[in-house]
CSV table of C-alpha atoms in Angstrom, one decimal:
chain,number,residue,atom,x,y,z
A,1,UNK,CA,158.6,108.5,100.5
A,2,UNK,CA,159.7,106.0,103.4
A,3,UNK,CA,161.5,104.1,100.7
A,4,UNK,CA,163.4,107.3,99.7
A,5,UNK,CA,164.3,107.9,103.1
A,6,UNK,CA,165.8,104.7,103.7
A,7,UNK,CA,168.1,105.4,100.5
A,8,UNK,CA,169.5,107.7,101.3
A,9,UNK,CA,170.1,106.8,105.3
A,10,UNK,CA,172.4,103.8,103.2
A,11,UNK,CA,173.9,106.3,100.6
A,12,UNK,CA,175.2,108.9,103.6
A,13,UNK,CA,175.7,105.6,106.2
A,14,UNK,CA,177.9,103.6,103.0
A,15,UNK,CA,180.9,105.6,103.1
A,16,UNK,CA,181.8,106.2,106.8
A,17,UNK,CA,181.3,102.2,106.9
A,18,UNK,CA,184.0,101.8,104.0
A,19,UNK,CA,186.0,104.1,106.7
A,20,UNK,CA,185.7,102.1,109.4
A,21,UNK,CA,186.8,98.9,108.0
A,22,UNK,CA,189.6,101.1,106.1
A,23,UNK,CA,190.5,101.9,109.5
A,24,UNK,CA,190.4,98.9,111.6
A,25,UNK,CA,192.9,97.0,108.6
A,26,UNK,CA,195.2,99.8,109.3
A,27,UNK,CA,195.2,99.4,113.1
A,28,UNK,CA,196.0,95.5,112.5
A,29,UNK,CA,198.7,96.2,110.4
A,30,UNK,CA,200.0,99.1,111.7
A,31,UNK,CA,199.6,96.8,115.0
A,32,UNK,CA,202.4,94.8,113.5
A,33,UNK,CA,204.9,98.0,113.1
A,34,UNK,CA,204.9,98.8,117.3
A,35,UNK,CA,205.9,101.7,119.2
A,36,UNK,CA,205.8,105.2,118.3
A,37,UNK,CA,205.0,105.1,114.8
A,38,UNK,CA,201.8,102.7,115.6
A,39,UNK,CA,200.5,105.9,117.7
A,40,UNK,CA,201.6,108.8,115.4
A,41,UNK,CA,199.7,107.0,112.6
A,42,UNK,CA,196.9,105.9,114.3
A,43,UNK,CA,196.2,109.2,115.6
A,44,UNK,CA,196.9,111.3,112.3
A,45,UNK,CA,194.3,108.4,110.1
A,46,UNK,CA,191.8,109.1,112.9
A,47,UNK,CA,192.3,112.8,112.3
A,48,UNK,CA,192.0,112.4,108.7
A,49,UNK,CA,188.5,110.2,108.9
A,50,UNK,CA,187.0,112.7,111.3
A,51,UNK,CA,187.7,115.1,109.0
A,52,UNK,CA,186.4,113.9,106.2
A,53,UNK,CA,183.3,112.9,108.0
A,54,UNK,CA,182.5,116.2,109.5
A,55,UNK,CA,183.5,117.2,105.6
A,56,UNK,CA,180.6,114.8,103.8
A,57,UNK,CA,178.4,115.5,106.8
A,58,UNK,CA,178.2,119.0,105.9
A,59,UNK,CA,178.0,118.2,102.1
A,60,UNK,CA,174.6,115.5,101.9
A,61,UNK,CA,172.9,117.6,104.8
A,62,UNK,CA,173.3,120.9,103.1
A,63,UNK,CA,171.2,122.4,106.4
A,64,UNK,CA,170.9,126.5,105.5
A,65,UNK,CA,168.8,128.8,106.9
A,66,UNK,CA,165.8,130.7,105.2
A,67,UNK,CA,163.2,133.0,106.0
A,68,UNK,CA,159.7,133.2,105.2
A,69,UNK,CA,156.9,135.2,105.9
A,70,UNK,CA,153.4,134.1,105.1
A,71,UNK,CA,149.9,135.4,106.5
A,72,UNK,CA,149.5,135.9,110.2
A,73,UNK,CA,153.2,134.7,110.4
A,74,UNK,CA,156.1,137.3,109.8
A,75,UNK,CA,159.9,136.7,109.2
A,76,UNK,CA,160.3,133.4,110.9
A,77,UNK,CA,163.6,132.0,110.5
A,78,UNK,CA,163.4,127.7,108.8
A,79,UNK,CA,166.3,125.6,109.0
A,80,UNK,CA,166.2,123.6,105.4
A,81,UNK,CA,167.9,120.0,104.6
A,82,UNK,CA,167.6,117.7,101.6
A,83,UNK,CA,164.4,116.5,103.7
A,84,UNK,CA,162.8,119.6,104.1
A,85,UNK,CA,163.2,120.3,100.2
A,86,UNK,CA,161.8,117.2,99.6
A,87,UNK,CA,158.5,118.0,101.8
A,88,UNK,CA,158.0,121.3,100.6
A,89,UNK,CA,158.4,120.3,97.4
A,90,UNK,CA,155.3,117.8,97.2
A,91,UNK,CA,153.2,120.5,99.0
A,92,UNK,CA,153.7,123.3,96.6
A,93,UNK,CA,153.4,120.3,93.5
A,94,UNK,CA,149.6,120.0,95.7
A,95,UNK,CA,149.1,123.5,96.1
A,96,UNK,CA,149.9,125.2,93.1
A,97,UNK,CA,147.8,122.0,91.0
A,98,UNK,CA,144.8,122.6,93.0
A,99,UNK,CA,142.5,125.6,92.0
A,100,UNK,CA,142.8,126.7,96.0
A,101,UNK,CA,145.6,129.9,94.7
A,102,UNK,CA,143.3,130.5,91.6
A,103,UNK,CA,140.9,133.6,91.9
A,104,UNK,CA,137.4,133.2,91.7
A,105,UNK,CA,135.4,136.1,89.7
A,106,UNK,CA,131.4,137.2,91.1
A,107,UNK,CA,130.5,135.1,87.8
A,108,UNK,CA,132.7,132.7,87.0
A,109,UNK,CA,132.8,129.2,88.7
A,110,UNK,CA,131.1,127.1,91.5
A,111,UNK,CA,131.7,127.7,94.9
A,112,UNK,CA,131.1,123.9,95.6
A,113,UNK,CA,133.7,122.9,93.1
A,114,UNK,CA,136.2,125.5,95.1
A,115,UNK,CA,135.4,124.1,98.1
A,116,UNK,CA,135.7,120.6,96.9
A,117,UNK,CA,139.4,121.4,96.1
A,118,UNK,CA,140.2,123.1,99.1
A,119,UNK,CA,139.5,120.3,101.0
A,120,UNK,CA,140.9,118.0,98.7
A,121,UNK,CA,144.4,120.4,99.7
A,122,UNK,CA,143.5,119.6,103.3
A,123,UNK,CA,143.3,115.8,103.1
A,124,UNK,CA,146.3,115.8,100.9
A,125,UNK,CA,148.9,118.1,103.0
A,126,UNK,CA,147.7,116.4,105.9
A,127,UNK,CA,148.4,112.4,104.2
A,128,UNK,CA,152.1,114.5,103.3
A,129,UNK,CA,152.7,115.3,106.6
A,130,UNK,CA,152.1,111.7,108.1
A,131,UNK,CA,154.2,109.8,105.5
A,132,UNK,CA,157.4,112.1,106.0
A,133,UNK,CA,160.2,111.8,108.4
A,134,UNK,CA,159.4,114.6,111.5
A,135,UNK,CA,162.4,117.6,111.3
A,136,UNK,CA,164.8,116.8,114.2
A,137,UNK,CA,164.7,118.6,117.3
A,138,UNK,CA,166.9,121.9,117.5
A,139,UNK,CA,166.0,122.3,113.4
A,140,UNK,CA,164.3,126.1,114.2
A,141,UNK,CA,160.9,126.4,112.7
A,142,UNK,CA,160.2,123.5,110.1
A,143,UNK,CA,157.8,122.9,107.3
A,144,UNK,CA,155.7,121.0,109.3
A,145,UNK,CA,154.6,124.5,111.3
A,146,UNK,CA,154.4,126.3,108.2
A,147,UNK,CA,151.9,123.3,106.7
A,148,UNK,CA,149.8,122.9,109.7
A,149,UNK,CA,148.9,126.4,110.4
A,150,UNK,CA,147.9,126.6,106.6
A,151,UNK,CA,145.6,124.0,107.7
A,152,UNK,CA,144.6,125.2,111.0
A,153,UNK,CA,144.4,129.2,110.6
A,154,UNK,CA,143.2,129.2,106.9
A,155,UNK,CA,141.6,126.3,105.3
A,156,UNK,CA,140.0,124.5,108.7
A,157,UNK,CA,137.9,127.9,109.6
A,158,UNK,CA,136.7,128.6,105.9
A,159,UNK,CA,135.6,125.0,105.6
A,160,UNK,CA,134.0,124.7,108.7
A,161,UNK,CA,131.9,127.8,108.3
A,162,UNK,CA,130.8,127.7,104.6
A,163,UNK,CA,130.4,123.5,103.8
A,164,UNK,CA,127.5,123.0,105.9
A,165,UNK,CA,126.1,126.2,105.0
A,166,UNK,CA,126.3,125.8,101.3
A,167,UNK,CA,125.3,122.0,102.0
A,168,UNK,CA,122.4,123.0,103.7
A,169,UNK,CA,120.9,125.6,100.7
A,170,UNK,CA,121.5,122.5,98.6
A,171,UNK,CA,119.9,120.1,100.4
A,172,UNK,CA,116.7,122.7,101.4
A,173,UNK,CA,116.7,123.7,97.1
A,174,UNK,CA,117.7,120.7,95.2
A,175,UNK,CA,115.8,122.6,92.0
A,176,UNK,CA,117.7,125.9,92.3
A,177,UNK,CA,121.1,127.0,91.1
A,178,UNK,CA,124.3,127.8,93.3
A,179,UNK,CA,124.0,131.4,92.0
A,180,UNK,CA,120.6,131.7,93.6
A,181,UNK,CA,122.3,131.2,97.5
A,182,UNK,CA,121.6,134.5,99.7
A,183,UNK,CA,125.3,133.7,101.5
A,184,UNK,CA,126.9,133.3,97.8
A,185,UNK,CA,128.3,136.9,97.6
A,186,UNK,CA,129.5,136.5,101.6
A,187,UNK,CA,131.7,133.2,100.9
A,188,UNK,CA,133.3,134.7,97.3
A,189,UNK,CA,134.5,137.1,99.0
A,190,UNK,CA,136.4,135.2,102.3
A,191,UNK,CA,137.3,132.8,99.9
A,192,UNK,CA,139.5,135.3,97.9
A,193,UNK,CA,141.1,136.1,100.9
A,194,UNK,CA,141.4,132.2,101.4
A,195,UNK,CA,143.0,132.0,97.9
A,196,UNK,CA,145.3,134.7,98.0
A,197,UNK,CA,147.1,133.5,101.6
A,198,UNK,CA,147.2,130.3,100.3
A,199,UNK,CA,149.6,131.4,97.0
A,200,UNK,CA,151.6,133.2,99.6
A,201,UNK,CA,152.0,130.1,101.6
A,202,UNK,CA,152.9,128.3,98.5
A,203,UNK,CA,155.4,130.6,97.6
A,204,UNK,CA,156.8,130.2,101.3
A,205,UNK,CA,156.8,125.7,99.9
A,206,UNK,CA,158.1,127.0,96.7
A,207,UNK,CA,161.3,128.9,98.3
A,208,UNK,CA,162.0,126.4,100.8
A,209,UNK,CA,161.9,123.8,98.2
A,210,UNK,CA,164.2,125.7,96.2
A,211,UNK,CA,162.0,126.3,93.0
A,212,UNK,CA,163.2,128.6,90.8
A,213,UNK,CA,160.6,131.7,89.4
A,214,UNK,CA,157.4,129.7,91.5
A,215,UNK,CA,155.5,133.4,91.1
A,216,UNK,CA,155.9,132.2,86.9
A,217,UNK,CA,154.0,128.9,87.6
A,218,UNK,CA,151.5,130.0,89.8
A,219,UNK,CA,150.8,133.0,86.8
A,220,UNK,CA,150.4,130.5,84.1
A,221,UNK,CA,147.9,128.6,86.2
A,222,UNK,CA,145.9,131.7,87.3
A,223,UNK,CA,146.2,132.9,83.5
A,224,UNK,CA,144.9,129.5,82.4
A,225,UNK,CA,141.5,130.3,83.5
A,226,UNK,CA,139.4,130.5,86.6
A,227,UNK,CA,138.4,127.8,89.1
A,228,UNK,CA,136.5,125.2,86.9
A,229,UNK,CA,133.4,124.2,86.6
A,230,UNK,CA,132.0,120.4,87.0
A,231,UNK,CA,133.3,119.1,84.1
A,232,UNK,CA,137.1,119.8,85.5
A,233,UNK,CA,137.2,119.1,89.3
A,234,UNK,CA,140.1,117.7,91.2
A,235,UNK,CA,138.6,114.2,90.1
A,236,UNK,CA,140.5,112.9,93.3
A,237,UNK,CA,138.3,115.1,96.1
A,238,UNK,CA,134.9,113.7,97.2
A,239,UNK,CA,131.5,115.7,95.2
A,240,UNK,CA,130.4,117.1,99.0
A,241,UNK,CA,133.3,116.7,101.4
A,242,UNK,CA,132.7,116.0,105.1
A,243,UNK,CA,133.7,119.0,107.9
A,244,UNK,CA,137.7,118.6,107.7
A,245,UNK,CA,139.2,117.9,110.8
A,246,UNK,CA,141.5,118.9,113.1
A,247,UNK,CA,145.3,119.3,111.9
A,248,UNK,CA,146.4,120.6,115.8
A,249,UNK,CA,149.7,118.6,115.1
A,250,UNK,CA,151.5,117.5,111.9
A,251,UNK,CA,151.6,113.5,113.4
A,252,UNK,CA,148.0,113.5,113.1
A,253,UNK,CA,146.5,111.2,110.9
A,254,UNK,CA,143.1,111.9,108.6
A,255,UNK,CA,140.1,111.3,110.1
């Protein structure tokens, strides 16, 4: 991602160099001519390289405005670069491939292996958020905001409250199976609700990304099945995840 960056800080940097030097050879020879046509020239090549500057400028930064609404969050207004894309992009890739926007049925499943994923989602946005380049200030509200209060208002509270609980039944009834936990009805349900604000926030990823028809990918994968059982967990999130931490800003690194 930091390599990326750099390329393209040298691609957009390149050609206002190639200016410059184009510019300072003309000075020196136009130098040479004197008088008034040294100053008429001077002025109308300095015109011309603005222009064009201000021209490519515009062009590679392609900064446009969108707005998204997602829970708890209504009609905020992003301003969206070839950076932003870039972001939003890899989150709705990690979203949409985890089975956090998949619905769980009363029968169908494991809650641990839900869970499991929905922290791996955490852990993941989070490492995202660290490796890329902060929005510049004056940007309006970025994708950064967007990511961490997916973090802090959705995933953070249903973690908190239902790991150690469901870790606990485990640990107390090693012998007996996840159906058999009293709080198992409870935590399907809030994690439904959990599920379906997370597809909405990916959809808000998916639009500032610029995917085309996201609500078609995110069907296929909720028509491919339920959230699996053992045999197909995320096999890059831990068996029994630790309480995730705090995402209070999108600098913060994983605990």
């Amino acid at each position: 991602m930091i390599t990326q960056l750099a390329v393209k800080r040298v691609v957009r940097a390149l050609p206002a160099a190639v200016l410059g030097g184009c510019g300072g050879l003309a000075v020196y020879l136009l130098n040479r001519a004197g008088g008034a046509y040294l100053f008429t020239l001077v002025g109308a090549a300095l015109g011309a390289a603005a222009a064009l500057t201000a021209d490519f400028y515009r062009r590679t930064a392609r900064l446009t405005e969108m707005t998204i609404t997602v829970p708890q969050l209504s009609g905020f207004t992003f301003m969206v670069n070839d950076d932003t894309k870039q972001v939003s992009w890899q989150l709705f890739v990690e979203t949409v491939t985890r089975t956090s926007t998949q619905r769980l049925g009363d029968d169908e499943g494991l809650i641990r292996e839900a869970l499991t994923s929905l922290y791996g989602l955490f852990a993941t946005t989070r490492t995202i958020l660290s490796a890329a380049r902060p929005t510049p200030h004056g940007s309006g509200i970025t994708v950064e905001y967007l990511a961490v209060n997916l973090l802090n208002r959705e995933l953070r509270p249903f973690l908190s409250k239902w790991h150690p609980r469901l870790t606990a039944f485990e640990n107390a009834h090693p012998e007996l199976p996840e159906s058999a936990w009293p709080d198992a009805a409870e935590c399907r349900g809030e994690l439904a609700r959990i599920q379906a604000n997370t597809r909405v926030y990916a959809l808000g990823f998916a639009e500032l990304a610029g995917v085309r028809d996201p609500e078609l990918m995110l069907g296929d994968l909720r028509g491919a099945g339920s959230v699996p059982g053992p045999s197909s967990a995320d096999p890059s999130s831990p068996s029994s995840p630790p309480d995730p931490p705090d995402a209070s800003s999108p600098s913060s690194t994983p605990a």
